[in-house]
Structure formats: structure tokens, C-alpha cells
Coordinates of N, CA and C in Angstrom, one line a residue:
M807 N -17.5 -14.1 -4.2 CA -17.0 -12.9 -3.6 C -16.5 -13.3 -2.2
K808 N -15.4 -12.7 -1.8 CA -14.8 -12.9 -0.4 C -15.3 -11.8 0.5
V809 N -15.3 -12.1 1.8 CA -15.7 -11.2 2.8 C -14.5 -10.7 3.6
I810 N -14.4 -9.4 3.8 CA -13.3 -8.8 4.7 C -14.0 -8.0 5.8
S811 N -13.3 -7.7 6.8 CA -13.8 -6.8 7.9 C -13.0 -5.5 7.9
V812 N -13.6 -4.4 8.2 CA -13.0 -3.1 8.2 C -13.3 -2.5 9.5
K813 N -12.3 -2.0 10.2 CA -12.5 -1.3 11.4 C -12.5 0.2 11.2
V814 N -13.4 0.9 11.8 CA -13.5 2.4 11.7 C -13.6 2.9 13.1
P815 N -13.2 4.2 13.3 CA -13.3 4.8 14.6 C -14.8 4.9 14.9
E816 N -15.1 4.9 16.2 CA -16.5 5.0 16.7 C -17.2 6.2 16.1
E817 N -16.5 7.4 16.0 CA -17.2 8.6 15.5 C -17.6 8.4 14.1
I818 N -16.8 7.7 13.3 CA -17.1 7.5 11.9 C -18.3 6.5 11.8
Y819 N -18.3 5.5 12.6 CA -19.3 4.5 12.6 C -20.7 5.2 13.0
E820 N -20.7 6.1 13.9 CA -21.9 6.8 14.3 C -22.4 7.6 13.1
K821 N -21.5 8.3 12.4 CA -22.0 9.0 11.2 C -22.5 8.1 10.1
M822 N -21.9 7.0 10.0 CA -22.3 6.0 9.0 C -23.7 5.5 9.3
K823 N -24.0 5.3 10.6 CA -25.4 4.8 11.0 C -26.4 5.8 10.6
M824 N -26.1 7.1 10.6 CA -27.1 8.1 10.3 C -27.4 8.1 8.8
H825 N -26.7 7.4 8.0 CA -26.9 7.3 6.5 C -27.2 5.9 6.1
K826 N -28.3 5.3 6.6 CA -28.6 3.9 6.2 C -28.9 3.7 4.8
E827 N -29.2 4.8 4.1 CA -29.5 4.7 2.6 C -28.2 4.4 1.8
I828 N -27.1 4.6 2.4 CA -25.8 4.3 1.7 C -25.4 2.8 1.9
N829 N -25.0 2.2 0.8 CA -24.5 0.9 0.8 C -23.0 1.0 1.1
W830 N -22.6 0.9 2.4 CA -21.2 1.2 2.8 C -20.3 0.1 2.3
S831 N -20.8 -1.1 2.1 CA -19.9 -2.2 1.5 C -19.5 -1.8 0.1
E832 N -20.5 -1.2 -0.7 CA -20.2 -0.8 -2.0 C -19.2 0.4 -2.1
V833 N -19.4 1.3 -1.1 CA -18.5 2.4 -1.0 C -17.0 1.9 -0.8
I834 N -16.9 1.0 0.1 CA -15.6 0.5 0.5 C -15.0 -0.3 -0.7
R835 N -15.9 -1.1 -1.3 CA -15.5 -2.0 -2.5 C -14.9 -1.1 -3.6
N836 N -15.7 0.0 -3.9 CA -15.2 1.0 -4.9 C -13.9 1.7 -4.6
A837 N -13.8 2.0 -3.3 CA -12.5 2.6 -2.9 C -11.3 1.7 -3.0
I838 N -11.5 0.4 -2.7 CA -10.5 -0.6 -2.9 C -10.1 -0.7 -4.4
I839 N -11.1 -0.8 -5.2 CA -10.9 -1.0 -6.6 C -10.2 0.2 -7.2
S840 N -10.6 1.4 -6.8 CA -9.9 2.6 -7.2 C -8.5 2.7 -6.8
E841 N -8.2 2.3 -5.6 CA -6.9 2.3 -5.1 C -6.0 1.3 -5.8
L842 N -6.5 0.1 -6.0 CA -5.8 -0.9 -6.8 C -5.5 -0.5 -8.2
N843 N -6.5 0.1 -8.8 CA -6.3 0.6 -10.2 C -5.1 1.6 -10.3
E844 N -5.1 2.5 -9.3 CA -4.1 3.5 -9.3 C -2.7 2.9 -9.0
L845 N -2.7 2.0 -8.0 CA -1.4 1.4 -7.6 C -0.9 0.5 -8.8
E846 N -1.7 -0.1 -9.5 CA -1.2 -0.9 -10.7 C -0.6 -0.1 -11.8
G847 N -1.0 1.2 -11.8 CA -0.4 2.1 -12.8 C 1.0 2.6 -12.4
I848 N 1.4 2.3 -11.2 CA 2.7 2.8 -10.7 C 3.8 1.9 -11.2
T849 N 4.8 2.6 -11.9 CA 5.9 1.8 -12.5 C 7.2 2.1 -11.9
T850 N 7.4 3.2 -11.1 CA 8.7 3.5 -10.6 C 8.6 3.7 -9.1
G851 N 9.7 3.6 -8.4 CA 9.8 3.9 -7.0 C 9.3 5.3 -6.7
N852 N 9.7 6.3 -7.5 CA 9.4 7.7 -7.3 C 7.8 7.9 -7.4
E853 N 7.2 7.2 -8.3 CA 5.7 7.3 -8.4 C 5.1 6.7 -7.1
L854 N 5.6 5.6 -6.6 CA 5.1 5.0 -5.4 C 5.3 6.0 -4.2
M855 N 6.4 6.6 -4.1 CA 6.7 7.5 -3.0 C 5.7 8.7 -3.1
E856 N 5.5 9.2 -4.3 CA 4.6 10.4 -4.5 C 3.2 9.9 -4.1
R857 N 2.8 8.7 -4.4 CA 1.4 8.2 -4.1 C 1.3 8.1 -2.6
L858 N 2.3 7.6 -1.9 CA 2.2 7.4 -0.5 C 2.2 8.8 0.2
K859 N 2.9 9.8 -0.3 CA 2.9 11.1 0.3 C 1.5 11.7 0.2
R860 N 0.8 11.5 -1.0 CA -0.5 12.0 -1.2 C -1.5 11.3 -0.2
L861 N -1.2 10.1 0.2 CA -2.1 9.4 1.1 C -1.8 9.8 2.6
G862 N -0.8 10.7 2.7 CA -0.5 11.2 4.1 C 0.6 10.4 4.8
V863 N 1.3 9.5 4.1 CA 2.4 8.8 4.7 C 3.6 9.6 4.7
D864 N 4.2 9.8 5.9 CA 5.4 10.6 6.1 C 6.6 9.8 5.5
E865 N 7.4 10.5 4.7 CA 8.5 9.8 4.0 C 9.5 9.2 5.0
K866 N 9.7 9.8 6.2 CA 10.7 9.3 7.1 C 10.2 8.0 7.8
D867 N 8.9 7.7 7.6 CA 8.3 6.4 8.1 C 8.5 5.3 7.1
I868 N 9.0 5.6 6.0 CA 9.2 4.6 4.9 C 10.7 4.1 4.9
N869 N 10.9 2.8 5.1 CA 12.3 2.3 5.1 C 12.6 1.8 3.7
V870 N 13.4 2.5 3.0 CA 13.7 2.1 1.7 C 15.0 1.3 1.6
E871 N 15.7 1.1 2.7 CA 16.9 0.3 2.7 C 16.5 -1.1 2.9
P872 N 17.2 -2.0 2.2 CA 16.9 -3.5 2.4 C 17.1 -3.9 3.8
P873 N 16.3 -4.8 4.3 CA 16.4 -5.2 5.7 C 17.8 -5.7 6.2
Q874 N 18.6 -6.2 5.2 CA 19.9 -6.7 5.6 C 21.0 -5.6 5.5
G875 N 20.6 -4.4 5.0 CA 21.5 -3.4 4.9 C 22.0 -3.3 3.4
E876 N 22.3 -2.1 3.0 CA 22.6 -1.8 1.6 C 23.8 -2.6 1.1
D877 N 24.9 -2.6 1.9 CA 26.1 -3.3 1.5 C 25.9 -4.8 1.3
E878 N 25.2 -5.4 2.2 CA 24.9 -6.8 2.1 C 24.0 -7.1 0.9
F879 N 23.1 -6.2 0.7 CA 22.1 -6.4 -0.4 C 22.9 -6.3 -1.7
Q880 N 23.8 -5.3 -1.9 CA 24.6 -5.2 -3.1 C 25.5 -6.4 -3.3
R881 N 26.1 -6.9 -2.2 CA 26.9 -8.2 -2.4 C 26.1 -9.3 -2.9
E882 N 24.9 -9.5 -2.3 CA 24.0 -10.6 -2.6 C 23.6 -10.4 -4.1
L883 N 23.2 -9.2 -4.4 CA 22.7 -9.0 -5.8 C 23.8 -9.3 -6.8
K884 N 25.1 -8.9 -6.5 CA 26.2 -9.1 -7.4 C 26.4 -10.6 -7.5
K885 N 26.4 -11.3 -6.4 CA 26.6 -12.8 -6.4 C 25.5 -13.5 -7.2
R886 N 24.3 -13.1 -7.1 CA 23.2 -13.8 -7.8 C 23.2 -13.4 -9.3
S887 N 23.7 -12.2 -9.6 CA 23.6 -11.8 -11.0 C 24.8 -12.2 -11.8
T888 N 25.8 -12.8 -11.2 CA 27.0 -13.2 -11.9 C 26.7 -14.4 -12.8
I889 N 27.0 -14.3 -14.0 CA 26.7 -15.4 -15.0 C 27.9 -16.4 -14.8
R890 N 27.5 -17.6 -14.5 CA 28.6 -18.7 -14.4 C 28.6 -19.5 -15.6
T891 N 29.8 -19.8 -16.1 CA 29.9 -20.7 -17.2 C 30.5 -22.0 -16.8
P892 N 30.1 -23.1 -17.4 CA 30.6 -24.4 -17.0 C 32.1 -24.6 -17.3

């Protein structure tokens, strides 16, 4: 098993310390597994956008345009998808 570090705000940490009976590593591990299971079920861009909205991500903060710009992306896509015959 691998080890990761998780940062939490001081106020959350203080609350966690009051519940030493809780295995916080297990709670975090289960949350990660649950999130991965849900993400792996996503098959469309719309499903992903809906999932991100439910997580509180503002749609305007998501850049859905390719980094090189849509026009350049389409030209490159067309160039790469052209079947060349000898």
C-alpha cells in the first residue's frame, strides 16, 4: 500500500483530534475509493460536467477548449485522422 499526505484546514484538524476513535485514514481511503468508482462510471462529457457541478466546481472555472484553440485543434484532428494510401 502507498502512502499519501492530505492537508486539511486547522479547524477541521482540531475537530478530527476530538474523535480519536475514528480511523481517519480509513475514512479518507473510503472516500477516495468511492470517488474513483463514481468517476469510472462517467462515460460522457456531460456526465463529467454534472459531477463537477455537484462537487461545487463552478462551470466558468472549467476550460473546455483545447489549449491550442478550437480552430487549431480541429485542423490537427483532421490532419491526424486523414487516411493516407500509398
